[in-house]
PDB file of C-alpha atoms in Angstrom:
ATOM      1  CA  MET A   1       9.277  -9.524  -0.832  1.00 36.00           C
ATOM      2  CA  ILE A   2      12.323  -9.207  -3.080  1.00 32.00           C
ATOM      3  CA  TRP A   3      13.276  -5.650  -3.938  1.00 38.00           C
ATOM      4  CA  MET A   4      14.483  -5.215  -7.486  1.00 37.00           C
ATOM      5  CA  VAL A   5      14.975  -1.452  -7.688  1.00 37.00           C
ATOM      6  CA  LYS A   6      18.338  -0.299  -9.067  1.00 37.00           C
ATOM      7  CA  PHE A   7      19.437   3.165  -8.050  1.00 34.00           C
ATOM      8  CA  ARG A   8      21.874   5.659  -9.540  1.00 37.00           C
ATOM      9  CA  THR A   9      24.437   7.950  -7.883  1.00 31.00           C
ATOM     10  CA  ILE A  10      23.459  11.588  -8.436  1.00 32.00           C
ATOM     11  CA  LEU A  11      24.206  15.080  -7.195  1.00 32.00           C
ATOM     12  CA  LEU A  12      21.814  15.827  -4.377  1.00 36.00           C
ATOM     13  CA  GLY A  13      21.643  19.513  -5.225  1.00 35.00           C
ATOM     14  CA  SER A  14      20.375  18.847  -8.773  1.00 32.00           C
ATOM     15  CA  LEU A  15      18.716  15.604  -9.848  1.00 34.00           C
ATOM     16  CA  LEU A  16      17.586  14.551  -6.384  1.00 44.00           C
ATOM     17  CA  ALA A  17      15.010  17.315  -6.573  1.00 36.00           C
ATOM     18  CA  VAL A  18      13.208  15.234  -9.204  1.00 36.00           C
ATOM     19  CA  TRP A  19      12.784  12.336  -6.779  1.00 43.00           C
ATOM     20  CA  ALA A  20      12.362  14.426  -3.633  1.00 44.00           C
ATOM     21  CA  PRO A  21      10.018  17.424  -3.998  1.00 40.00           C
ATOM     22  CA  GLY A  22      10.658  20.035  -1.335  1.00 39.00           C
ATOM     23  CA  LEU A  23      14.466  19.915  -1.509  1.00 42.00           C
ATOM     24  CA  ASN A  24      15.927  23.357  -0.755  1.00 41.00           C
ATOM     25  CA  CYS A  25      19.677  24.115  -0.946  1.00 41.00           C
ATOM     26  CA  GLN A  26      20.995  27.394   0.447  1.00 41.00           C
ATOM     27  CA  ALA A  27      24.351  28.918   1.378  1.00 39.00           C
ATOM     28  CA  ALA A  28      27.347  26.854   2.465  1.00 43.00           C
ATOM     29  CA  SER A  29      28.008  25.561   5.986  1.00 46.00           C
ATOM     30  CA  ALA A  30      30.099  22.767   7.540  1.00 68.00           C
ATOM     31  CA  ALA A  31      27.268  20.430   8.578  1.00 87.00           C
ATOM     32  CA  THR A  32      23.855  20.486   6.964  1.00 91.00           C
ATOM     33  CA  PRO A  33      20.644  20.084   8.991  1.00 94.00           C
ATOM     34  CA  VAL A  34      18.286  17.825   7.033  1.00 94.00           C
ATOM     35  CA  VAL A  35      14.578  18.198   7.821  1.00 96.00           C
ATOM     36  CA  VAL A  36      12.569  15.249   6.491  1.00 97.00           C
ATOM     37  CA  LYS A  37       8.766  15.170   6.235  1.00 98.00           C
ATOM     38  CA  ASN A  38       6.793  11.983   5.621  1.00 97.00           C
ATOM     39  CA  ASP A  39       4.187  12.790   2.987  1.00 95.00           C
ATOM     40  CA  GLY A  40       3.170   9.147   2.540  1.00 93.00           C
ATOM     41  CA  PRO A  41       0.182   7.183   3.880  1.00 93.00           C
ATOM     42  CA  SER A  42       2.238   4.945   6.207  1.00 95.00           C
ATOM     43  CA  PRO A  43       5.298   5.220   8.491  1.00 97.00           C
ATOM     44  CA  VAL A  44       8.704   5.326   6.834  1.00 98.00           C
ATOM     45  CA  GLN A  45      12.045   4.047   8.096  1.00 97.00           C
ATOM     46  CA  LEU A  46      14.902   6.383   7.085  1.00 97.00           C
ATOM     47  CA  GLY A  47      18.604   6.387   7.876  1.00 96.00           C
ATOM     48  CA  PHE A  48      21.886   7.494   6.335  1.00 96.00           C
ATOM     49  CA  ASP A  49      25.293   5.863   5.938  1.00 96.00           C
ATOM     50  CA  GLY A  50      24.295   2.623   7.648  1.00 94.00           C
ATOM     51  CA  GLY A  51      23.303   4.410  10.833  1.00 93.00           C
ATOM     52  CA  GLN A  52      20.243   3.741  12.936  1.00 93.00           C
ATOM     53  CA  ASN A  53      16.940   4.314  11.154  1.00 96.00           C
ATOM     54  CA  LYS A  54      14.351   6.748  12.421  1.00 97.00           C
ATOM     55  CA  THR A  55      10.659   5.963  12.131  1.00 98.00           C
ATOM     56  CA  ILE A  56       8.698   8.926  10.765  1.00 98.00           C
ATOM     57  CA  ALA A  57       4.928   8.792  11.076  1.00 98.00           C
ATOM     58  CA  PRO A  58       2.692  10.156   8.280  1.00 97.00           C
ATOM     59  CA  ARG A  59       2.698  13.979   8.217  1.00 96.00           C
ATOM     60  CA  ASP A  60       5.447  14.002  10.857  1.00 98.00           C
ATOM     61  CA  THR A  61       9.036  15.261  10.469  1.00 98.00           C
ATOM     62  CA  ALA A  62      12.479  14.156  11.630  1.00 97.00           C
ATOM     63  CA  ARG A  63      15.861  15.891  11.710  1.00 96.00           C
ATOM     64  CA  PHE A  64      19.252  14.598  10.581  1.00 95.00           C
ATOM     65  CA  SER A  65      22.668  16.205  10.141  1.00 94.00           C
ATOM     66  CA  LEU A  66      24.966  15.412   7.216  1.00 94.00           C
ATOM     67  CA  ASP A  67      28.342  16.736   6.167  1.00 93.00           C
ATOM     68  CA  ALA A  68      29.116  17.584   2.564  1.00 91.00           C
ATOM     69  CA  GLY A  69      30.323  14.578   0.566  1.00 92.00           C
ATOM     70  CA  ASP A  70      29.192  11.118  -0.470  1.00 94.00           C
ATOM     71  CA  HIS A  71      26.388   9.428   1.450  1.00 95.00           C
ATOM     72  CA  SER A  72      24.109   6.419   1.311  1.00 96.00           C
ATOM     73  CA  SER A  73      20.491   6.226   2.394  1.00 95.00           C
ATOM     74  CA  GLN A  74      18.182   3.481   3.541  1.00 95.00           C
ATOM     75  CA  CYS A  75      14.498   4.275   3.108  1.00 96.00           C
ATOM     76  CA  ARG A  76      11.491   1.997   3.303  1.00 95.00           C
ATOM     77  CA  PHE A  77       7.793   2.697   3.714  1.00 97.00           C
ATOM     78  CA  GLU A  78       5.612   0.198   5.526  1.00 96.00           C
ATOM     79  CA  GLY A  79       3.372  -1.662   3.087  1.00 92.00           C
ATOM     80  CA  ALA A  80       3.842  -3.020  -0.425  1.00 90.00           C
ATOM     81  CA  TYR A  81       6.236  -0.341  -1.669  1.00 94.00           C
ATOM     82  CA  ASP A  82       9.558  -0.634  -3.487  1.00 94.00           C
ATOM     83  CA  GLY A  83      11.300   2.354  -1.968  1.00 92.00           C
ATOM     84  CA  CYS A  84      10.903   6.098  -1.758  1.00 95.00           C
ATOM     85  CA  ASN A  85      11.871   9.218  -3.682  1.00 94.00           C
ATOM     86  CA  ILE A  86      15.465   9.447  -2.560  1.00 92.00           C
ATOM     87  CA  GLU A  87      18.453   7.851  -4.249  1.00 90.00           C
ATOM     88  CA  GLU A  88      20.289   5.053  -2.481  1.00 92.00           C
ATOM     89  CA  ARG A  89      23.635   6.819  -3.036  1.00 94.00           C
ATOM     90  CA  PHE A  90      24.123  10.566  -3.489  1.00 91.00           C
ATOM     91  CA  THR A  91      26.631  13.379  -3.161  1.00 91.00           C
ATOM     92  CA  LEU A  92      25.724  16.301  -0.904  1.00 90.00           C
ATOM     93  CA  GLY A  93      27.053  19.760  -1.651  1.00 86.00           C
ATOM     94  CA  ALA A  94      27.431  22.551   0.897  1.00 82.00           C
ATOM     95  CA  ALA A  95      24.068  23.914   2.046  1.00 79.00           C
ATOM     96  CA  LYS A  96      22.544  25.701   5.033  1.00 85.00           C
ATOM     97  CA  GLU A  97      19.547  23.401   5.278  1.00 89.00           C
ATOM     98  CA  LEU A  98      17.818  20.703   3.270  1.00 90.00           C
ATOM     99  CA  ASN A  99      14.061  20.194   3.396  1.00 93.00           C
ATOM    100  CA  LEU A 100      13.131  16.770   2.082  1.00 94.00           C
ATOM    101  CA  THR A 101       9.623  15.422   1.491  1.00 96.00           C
ATOM    102  CA  LEU A 102       9.404  11.625   1.287  1.00 96.00           C
ATOM    103  CA  ARG A 103       6.821   9.733  -0.748  1.00 95.00           C
ATOM    104  CA  PRO A 104       6.584   5.986  -1.364  1.00 95.00           C
ATOM    105  CA  MET A 105       7.543   4.661  -4.797  1.00 95.00           C
ATOM    106  CA  LEU A 106       6.723   1.578  -6.849  1.00 97.00           C
ATOM    107  CA  THR A 107       8.575   0.139  -9.795  1.00 96.00           C
ATOM    108  CA  LEU A 108       6.609   0.296 -13.026  1.00 97.00           C
ATOM    109  CA  GLN A 109       6.401  -3.515 -13.097  1.00 97.00           C
ATOM    110  CA  HIS A 110       4.955  -3.599  -9.575  1.00 97.00           C
ATOM    111  CA  ALA A 111       2.447  -0.817 -10.295  1.00 97.00           C
ATOM    112  CA  VAL A 112       1.154  -2.644 -13.379  1.00 98.00           C
ATOM    113  CA  ALA A 113       0.918  -5.915 -11.423  1.00 97.00           C
ATOM    114  CA  MET A 114      -1.068  -4.203  -8.646  1.00 96.00           C
ATOM    115  CA  SER A 115      -3.357  -2.679 -11.262  1.00 97.00           C
ATOM    116  CA  GLN A 116      -3.960  -6.128 -12.724  1.00 96.00           C
ATOM    117  CA  GLN A 117      -4.904  -7.322  -9.234  1.00 96.00           C
ATOM    118  CA  GLY A 118      -7.364  -4.453  -8.757  1.00 95.00           C
ATOM    119  CA  MET A 119      -5.288  -2.808  -6.013  1.00 95.00           C
ATOM    120  CA  LEU A 120      -4.493   0.286  -8.122  1.00 96.00           C
ATOM    121  CA  THR A 121      -6.320   2.112 -10.877  1.00 97.00           C
ATOM    122  CA  ALA A 122      -4.676   3.596 -13.965  1.00 97.00           C
ATOM    123  CA  GLN A 123      -5.698   6.606 -16.005  1.00 97.00           C
ATOM    124  CA  THR A 124      -4.208   8.956 -18.557  1.00 97.00           C
ATOM    125  CA  THR A 125      -2.549  12.064 -17.167  1.00 95.00           C
ATOM    126  CA  ARG A 126      -4.487  15.303 -16.801  1.00 91.00           C
ATOM    127  CA  ASP A 127      -2.129  16.948 -19.261  1.00 89.00           C
ATOM    128  CA  LYS A 128      -2.325  16.020 -22.945  1.00 91.00           C
ATOM    129  CA  ALA A 129      -1.734  12.288 -23.347  1.00 95.00           C
ATOM    130  CA  TRP A 130      -0.470  10.509 -26.455  1.00 97.00           C
ATOM    131  CA  ALA A 131      -0.573   6.867 -27.471  1.00 97.00           C
ATOM    132  CA  THR A 132       0.895   4.958 -30.395  1.00 98.00           C
ATOM    133  CA  LYS A 133      -0.757   2.269 -32.499  1.00 97.00           C
ATOM    134  CA  THR A 134       2.282   0.121 -33.256  1.00 97.00           C
ATOM    135  CA  LEU A 135       5.168  -1.559 -31.449  1.00 97.00           C
ATOM    136  CA  GLU A 136       7.637  -1.285 -34.334  1.00 97.00           C
ATOM    137  CA  LEU A 137       8.470   1.715 -36.526  1.00 97.00           C
ATOM    138  CA  ALA A 138      11.578   2.010 -38.678  1.00 97.00           C
ATOM    139  CA  GLY A 139      13.245   5.389 -39.060  1.00 95.00           C
ATOM    140  CA  THR A 140      15.749   7.830 -37.623  1.00 94.00           C
ATOM    141  CA  ALA A 141      15.539   9.695 -34.330  1.00 93.00           C
ATOM    142  CA  GLY A 142      14.257  12.757 -36.214  1.00 93.00           C
ATOM    143  CA  ASP A 143      11.370  10.738 -37.631  1.00 95.00           C
ATOM    144  CA  CYS A 144      10.161  10.037 -34.086  1.00 95.00           C
ATOM    145  CA  ALA A 145      10.872  13.391 -32.459  1.00 94.00           C
ATOM    146  CA  ASP A 146       7.243  14.580 -32.363  1.00 95.00           C
ATOM    147  CA  TYR A 147       4.020  12.683 -31.690  1.00 96.00           C
ATOM    148  CA  ALA A 148       2.154  15.116 -33.930  1.00 95.00           C
ATOM    149  CA  ALA A 149       4.520  15.106 -36.925  1.00 94.00           C
ATOM    150  CA  GLY A 150       6.825  12.945 -39.051  1.00 93.00           C
ATOM    151  CA  LYS A 151       6.621   9.175 -39.122  1.00 96.00           C
ATOM    152  CA  LEU A 152       5.647   9.052 -35.462  1.00 97.00           C
ATOM    153  CA  GLY A 153       2.685  11.313 -36.161  1.00 96.00           C
ATOM    154  CA  THR A 154       1.245   8.770 -38.590  1.00 96.00           C
ATOM    155  CA  VAL A 155       0.989   6.089 -35.885  1.00 97.00           C
ATOM    156  CA  SER A 156       0.086   8.310 -32.906  1.00 97.00           C
ATOM    157  CA  THR A 157      -3.147   9.616 -31.466  1.00 96.00           C
ATOM    158  CA  THR A 158      -4.186  11.919 -28.649  1.00 95.00           C
ATOM    159  CA  VAL A 159      -6.162  10.352 -25.813  1.00 95.00           C
ATOM    160  CA  ARG A 160      -8.624  12.085 -23.537  1.00 94.00           C
ATOM    161  CA  SER A 161      -7.027  13.347 -20.326  1.00 94.00           C
ATOM    162  CA  GLY A 162      -7.996  11.572 -17.108  1.00 95.00           C
ATOM    163  CA  MET A 163      -9.463   8.591 -18.956  1.00 95.00           C
ATOM    164  CA  ALA A 164      -9.505   5.339 -16.989  1.00 95.00           C
ATOM    165  CA  ILE A 165      -7.718   2.429 -18.639  1.00 96.00           C
ATOM    166  CA  SER A 166      -7.814  -1.218 -17.612  1.00 94.00           C
ATOM    167  CA  ASN A 167      -6.406  -4.627 -18.521  1.00 95.00           C
ATOM    168  CA  ILE A 168      -2.954  -3.116 -18.883  1.00 97.00           C
ATOM    169  CA  THR A 169       0.258  -5.028 -19.559  1.00 98.00           C
ATOM    170  CA  LEU A 170       3.897  -4.162 -20.193  1.00 98.00           C
ATOM    171  CA  VAL A 171       5.382  -4.725 -23.652  1.00 98.00           C
ATOM    172  CA  ASN A 172       8.603  -3.764 -25.436  1.00 98.00           C
ATOM    173  CA  GLN A 173       8.417  -1.111 -28.150  1.00 98.00           C
ATOM    174  CA  ASN A 174      10.955  -0.048 -30.789  1.00 98.00           C
ATOM    175  CA  LEU A 175      10.267   3.318 -32.428  1.00 97.00           C
ATOM    176  CA  CYS A 176      13.008   4.581 -34.740  1.00 96.00           C
ATOM    177  CA  GLY A 177      15.618   2.540 -32.880  1.00 95.00           C
ATOM    178  CA  ASP A 178      14.517   3.766 -29.442  1.00 96.00           C
ATOM    179  CA  ARG A 179      13.669   0.647 -27.435  1.00 96.00           C
ATOM    180  CA  LYS A 180      11.564   1.134 -24.325  1.00 96.00           C
ATOM    181  CA  THR A 181       8.996  -0.541 -22.097  1.00 97.00           C
ATOM    182  CA  VAL A 182       5.466   0.790 -22.644  1.00 98.00           C
ATOM    183  CA  ILE A 183       1.996   0.149 -21.263  1.00 98.00           C
ATOM    184  CA  GLN A 184      -0.456  -1.650 -23.521  1.00 98.00           C
ATOM    185  CA  THR A 185      -4.237  -1.464 -23.292  1.00 97.00           C
ATOM    186  CA  MET A 186      -7.247  -1.925 -25.570  1.00 94.00           C
ATOM    187  CA  ILE A 187      -9.441   1.044 -26.474  1.00 91.00           C
ATOM    188  CA  ASP A 188     -12.410   0.617 -28.809  1.00 88.00           C
ATOM    189  CA  GLY A 189     -11.184  -2.859 -29.673  1.00 90.00           C
ATOM    190  CA  ALA A 190      -7.721  -1.756 -30.844  1.00 93.00           C
ATOM    191  CA  PRO A 191      -4.397  -1.953 -28.961  1.00 97.00           C
ATOM    192  CA  LEU A 192      -2.782   1.298 -27.899  1.00 97.00           C
ATOM    193  CA  TYR A 193       0.652   1.810 -26.330  1.00 98.00           C
ATOM    194  CA  PHE A 194       1.481   4.499 -23.766  1.00 98.00           C
ATOM    195  CA  GLU A 195       4.768   5.761 -22.464  1.00 97.00           C
ATOM    196  CA  PRO A 196       4.569   5.444 -18.651  1.00 97.00           C
ATOM    197  CA  ARG A 197       4.784   9.245 -18.310  1.00 96.00           C
ATOM    198  CA  PHE A 198       1.287   9.488 -19.789  1.00 97.00           C
ATOM    199  CA  ILE A 199      -0.250   7.210 -17.139  1.00 97.00           C
ATOM    200  CA  THR A 200      -1.133   8.012 -13.515  1.00 97.00           C
ATOM    201  CA  PHE A 201      -1.665   5.276 -10.912  1.00 97.00           C
ATOM    202  CA  ARG A 202      -3.945   5.777  -7.906  1.00 95.00           C
ATOM    203  CA  ASP A 203      -4.737   3.685  -4.858  1.00 92.00           C
ATOM    204  CA  ARG A 204      -8.209   2.726  -3.683  1.00 90.00           C
ATOM    205  CA  VAL A 205      -8.769   6.029  -1.891  1.00 91.00           C
ATOM    206  CA  GLY A 206      -7.622   8.101  -4.873  1.00 92.00           C
ATOM    207  CA  ARG A 207      -4.075   8.964  -3.787  1.00 91.00           C
ATOM    208  CA  THR A 208      -1.530   9.272  -6.592  1.00 93.00           C
ATOM    209  CA  ILE A 209       1.129   6.565  -6.445  1.00 93.00           C
ATOM    210  CA  TRP A 210       4.600   7.626  -7.546  1.00 94.00           C
ATOM    211  CA  VAL A 211       6.219   5.240 -10.002  1.00 95.00           C
ATOM    212  CA  ARG A 212       9.947   4.978 -10.663  1.00 87.00           C
ATOM    213  CA  GLN A 213      10.332   4.685 -14.431  1.00 75.00           C
TER     214      GLN A 213
END
């Protein structure tokens, strides 16, 4: 399988928390113990800075030690995943201990493809979900700042939370000059377009699948 995920360099003490729930930075020390838990459904291979990988079984933990500074990571879950919720390159600040919880990730393209194959299901998020009725809308950024108001409000609709959607595809949308990839589906015979943040993917046993957007 060819991996197509492109990663960014970030500060571990800030943005990495988005991709790695459970991260906990404390007071400064020379070397930082890193406690890693596998919260995924299959074993994960994890290593840092080109060193030997450790295999972490589901619900098991492993310990590493990293100095402050720039690091690289190599992380791969067994199965048809595209990576996990840790950046490939990051900068570590001084901390007493880091607690990291790993989950497998898919690219949005892969998640949609697996949904088309019946391997994943898709549904609207449990929070309020919005969809738009058009792929093109001319205007300024202010015209599209709110789904419920302005020009964007005239082409938007709320969608029931937790509603299953099927026959999804990826299309390109341009709203007020903001070009993005969105998820298209048909509801009541009409096309609707969702930002990926309004869609949740689940596997066959109901586990939520994390998607890198």
